[in-house]
CSV table of C-alpha atoms in Angstrom, one decimal:
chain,number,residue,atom,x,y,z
A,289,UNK,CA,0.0,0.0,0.0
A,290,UNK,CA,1.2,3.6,-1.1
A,291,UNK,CA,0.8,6.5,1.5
A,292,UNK,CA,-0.6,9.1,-0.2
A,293,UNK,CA,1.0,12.7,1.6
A,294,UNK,CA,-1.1,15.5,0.8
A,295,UNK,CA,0.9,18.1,-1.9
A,296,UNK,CA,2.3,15.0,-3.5
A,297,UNK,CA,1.4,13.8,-7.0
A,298,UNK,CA,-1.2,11.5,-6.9
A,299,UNK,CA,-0.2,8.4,-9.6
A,300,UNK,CA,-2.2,8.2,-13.0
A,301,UNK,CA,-4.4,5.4,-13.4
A,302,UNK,CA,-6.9,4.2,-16.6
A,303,UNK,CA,-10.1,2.4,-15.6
A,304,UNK,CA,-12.7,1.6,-17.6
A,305,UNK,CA,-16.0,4.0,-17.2
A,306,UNK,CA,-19.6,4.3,-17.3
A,307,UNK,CA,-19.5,6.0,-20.5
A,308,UNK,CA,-17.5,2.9,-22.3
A,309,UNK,CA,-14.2,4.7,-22.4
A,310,UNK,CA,-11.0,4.3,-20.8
A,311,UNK,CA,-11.0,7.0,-18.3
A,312,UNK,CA,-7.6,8.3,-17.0
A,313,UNK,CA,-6.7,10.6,-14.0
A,314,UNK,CA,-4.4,12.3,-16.2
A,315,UNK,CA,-7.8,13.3,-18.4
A,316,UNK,CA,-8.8,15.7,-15.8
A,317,UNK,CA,-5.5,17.8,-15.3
A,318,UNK,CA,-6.4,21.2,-15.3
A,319,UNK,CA,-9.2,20.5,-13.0
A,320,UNK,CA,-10.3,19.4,-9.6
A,321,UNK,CA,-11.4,16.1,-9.0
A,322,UNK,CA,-13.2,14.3,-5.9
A,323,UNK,CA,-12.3,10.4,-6.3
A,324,UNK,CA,-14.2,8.9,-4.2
A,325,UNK,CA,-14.6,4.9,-3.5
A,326,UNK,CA,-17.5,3.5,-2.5
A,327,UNK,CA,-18.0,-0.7,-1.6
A,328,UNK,CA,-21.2,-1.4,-3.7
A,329,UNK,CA,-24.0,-0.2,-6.2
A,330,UNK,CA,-27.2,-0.4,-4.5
A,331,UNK,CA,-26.3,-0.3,-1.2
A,332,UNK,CA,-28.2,2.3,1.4
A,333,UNK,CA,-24.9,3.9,2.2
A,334,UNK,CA,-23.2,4.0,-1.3
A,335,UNK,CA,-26.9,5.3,-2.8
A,336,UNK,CA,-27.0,7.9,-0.5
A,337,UNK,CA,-23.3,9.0,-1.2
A,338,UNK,CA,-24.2,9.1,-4.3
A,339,UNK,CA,-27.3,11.1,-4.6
A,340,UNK,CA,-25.7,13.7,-2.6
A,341,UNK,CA,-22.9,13.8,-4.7
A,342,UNK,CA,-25.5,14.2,-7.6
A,343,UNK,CA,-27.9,17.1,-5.7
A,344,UNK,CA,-24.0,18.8,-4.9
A,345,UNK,CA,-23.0,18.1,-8.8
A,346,UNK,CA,-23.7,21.8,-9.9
A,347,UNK,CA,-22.0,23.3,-7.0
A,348,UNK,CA,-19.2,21.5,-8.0
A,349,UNK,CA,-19.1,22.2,-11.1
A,350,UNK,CA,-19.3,25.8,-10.4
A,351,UNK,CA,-15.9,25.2,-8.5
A,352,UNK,CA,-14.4,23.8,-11.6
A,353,UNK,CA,-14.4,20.5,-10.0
A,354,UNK,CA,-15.1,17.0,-11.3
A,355,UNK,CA,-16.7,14.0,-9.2
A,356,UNK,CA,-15.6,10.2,-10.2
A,357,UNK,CA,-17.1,7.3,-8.3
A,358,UNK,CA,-14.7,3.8,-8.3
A,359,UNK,CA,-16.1,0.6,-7.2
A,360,UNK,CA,-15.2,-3.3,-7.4
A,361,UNK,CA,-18.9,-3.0,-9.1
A,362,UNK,CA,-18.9,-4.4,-13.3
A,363,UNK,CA,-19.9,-1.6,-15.9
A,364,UNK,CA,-23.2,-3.0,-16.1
A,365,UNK,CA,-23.5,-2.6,-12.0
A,366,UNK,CA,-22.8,0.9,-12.5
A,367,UNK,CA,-25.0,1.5,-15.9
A,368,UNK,CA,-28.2,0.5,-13.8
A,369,UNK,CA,-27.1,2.5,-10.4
A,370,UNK,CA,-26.6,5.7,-12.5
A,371,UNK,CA,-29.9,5.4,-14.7
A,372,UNK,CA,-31.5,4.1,-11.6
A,373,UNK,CA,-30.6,7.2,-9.2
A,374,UNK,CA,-30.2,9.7,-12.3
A,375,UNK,CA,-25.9,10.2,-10.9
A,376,UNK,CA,-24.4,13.0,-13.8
A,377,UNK,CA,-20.9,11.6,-13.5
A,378,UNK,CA,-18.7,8.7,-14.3
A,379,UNK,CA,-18.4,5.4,-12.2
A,380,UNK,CA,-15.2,3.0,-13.0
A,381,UNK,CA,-15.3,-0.2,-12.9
A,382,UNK,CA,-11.9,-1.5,-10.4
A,383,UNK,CA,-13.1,-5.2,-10.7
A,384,UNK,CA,-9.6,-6.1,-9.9
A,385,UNK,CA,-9.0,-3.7,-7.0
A,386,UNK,CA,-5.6,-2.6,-8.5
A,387,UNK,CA,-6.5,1.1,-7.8
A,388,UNK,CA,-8.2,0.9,-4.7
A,389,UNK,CA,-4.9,-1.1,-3.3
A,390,UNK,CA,-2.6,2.0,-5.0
A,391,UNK,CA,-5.0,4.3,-2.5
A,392,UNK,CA,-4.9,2.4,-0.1
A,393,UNK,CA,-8.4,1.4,0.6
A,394,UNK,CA,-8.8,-1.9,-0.5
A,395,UNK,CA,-8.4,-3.3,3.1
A,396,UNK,CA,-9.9,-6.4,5.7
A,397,UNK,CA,-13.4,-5.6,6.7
A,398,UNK,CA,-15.4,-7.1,9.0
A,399,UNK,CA,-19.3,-7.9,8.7
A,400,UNK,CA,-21.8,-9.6,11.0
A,401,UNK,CA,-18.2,-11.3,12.2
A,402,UNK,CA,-17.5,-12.2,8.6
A,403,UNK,CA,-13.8,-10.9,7.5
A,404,UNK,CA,-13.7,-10.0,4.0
A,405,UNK,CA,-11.6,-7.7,1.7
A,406,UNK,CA,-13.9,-4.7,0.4
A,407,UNK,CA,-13.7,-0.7,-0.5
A,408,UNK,CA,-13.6,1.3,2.6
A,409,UNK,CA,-15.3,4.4,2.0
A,410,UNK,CA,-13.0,7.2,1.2
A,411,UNK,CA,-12.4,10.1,-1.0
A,412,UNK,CA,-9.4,12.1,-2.5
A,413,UNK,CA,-9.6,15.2,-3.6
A,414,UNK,CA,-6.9,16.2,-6.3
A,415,UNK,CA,-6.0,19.6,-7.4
A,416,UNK,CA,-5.6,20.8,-11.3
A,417,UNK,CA,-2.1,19.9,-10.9
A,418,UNK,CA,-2.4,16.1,-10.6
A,419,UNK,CA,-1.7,16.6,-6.5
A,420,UNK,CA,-3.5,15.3,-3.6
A,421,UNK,CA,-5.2,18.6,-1.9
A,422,UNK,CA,-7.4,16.3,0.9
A,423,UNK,CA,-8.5,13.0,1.8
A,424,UNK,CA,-11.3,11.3,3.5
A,425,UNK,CA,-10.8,8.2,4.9
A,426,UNK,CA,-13.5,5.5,6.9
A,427,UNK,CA,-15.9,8.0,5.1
A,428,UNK,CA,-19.6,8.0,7.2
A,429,UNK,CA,-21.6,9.2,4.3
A,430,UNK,CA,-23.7,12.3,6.5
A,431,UNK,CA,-22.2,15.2,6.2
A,432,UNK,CA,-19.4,14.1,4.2
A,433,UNK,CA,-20.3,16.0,0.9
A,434,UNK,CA,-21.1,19.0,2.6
A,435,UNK,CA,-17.0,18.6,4.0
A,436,UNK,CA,-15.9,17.7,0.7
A,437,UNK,CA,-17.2,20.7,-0.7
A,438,UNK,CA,-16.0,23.1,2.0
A,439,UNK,CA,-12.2,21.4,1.1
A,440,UNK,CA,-13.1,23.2,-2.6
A,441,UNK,CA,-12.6,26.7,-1.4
C-alpha cells in the first residue's frame, strides 16, 4: 500500500468508465477532481453518497471540479445504479481492486463477524495539478459532501 502525503502527485491510473471509455486521472488535469470509493452499487450507504454527490454536482461544477465514483462494481452494476438514481458523473469499474490497493483502501473488513476484503469508504480530492489537496478516509456518508465541498474553497 502507497501512502498518499497531501501536496504529492497523486499516480495516473486508466479504468474503464460508465461511458465505455478508458478513463484516466491524467484526463482531468487542469481540473479538480473528488475520487471517491465507494464498496457497492445499491447499497443504502453508497446510494446515498451518491445522490448527494449528484444534488451537490452543480456546485461542483461551479468550482471547476469533477466528481468520479470507483467501485469493485462491473460496468453493467454501474449502468443500472446511474440510470437508476439519475448520478451526472462517471463510475469505474476497479473489478480487480488494483487502484483501490494503490490508494490504499482496498483493506480487511469485517461484517456480522464475517472478514472479508472490500472498498472502505473514502475520497481524494486532487487539485488541477495532478496533487493530492485532501483526503477522507472510513468515510460515514452524513455530512461528508457538505465537507468535501467546504475542502473546494
Amino acid at each position: 500500500m502507497n501512502e498518499l502525503i497531501i501536496g504529492q502527485a497523486v499516480p495516473d491510473f486508466t479504468l474503464p468508465a460508465s461511458n465505455g471509455q478508458e478513463v484516466s486521472l491524467s484526463d482531468y488535469l487542469g481540473r479538480k477532481v473528488i475520487l471517491y470509493f465507494y464498496p457497492k452499487n445499491m447499497t443504502p450507504a453508497c446510494t446515498q453518497e451518491a445522490c448527494e454527490f449528484r444534488d451537490a454536482s452543480d456546485r461542483i461544477a461551479a468550482k471547476g471540479a469533477v466528481v468520479l465514483g470507483i467501485s469493485p462494481d462491473s460496468l453493467a452494476s454501474h449502468a443500472k445504479f446511474i440510470e437508476k438514481n439519475g448520478l451526472p458523473f462517471l463510475l469505474l469499474s476497479d473489478e480487480e481492486h488494483k487502484v483501490s490497493e494503490s490508494f490504499g483502501v482496498w483493506q480487511l473488513k469485517k461484517l456480522y463477524g464475517k472478514e472479508f476484503m472490500g472498498i472502505v469508504r473514502s475520497t481524494f480530492l486532487i487539485d488541477e495539478q495532478g496533487r493530492l489537496a485532501g483526503e477522507w478516509r472510513k468515510v460515514r456518508v452524513k455530512g461528508h459532501v457538505e465537507r468535501t465541498l467546504e475542502q473546494l474553497d
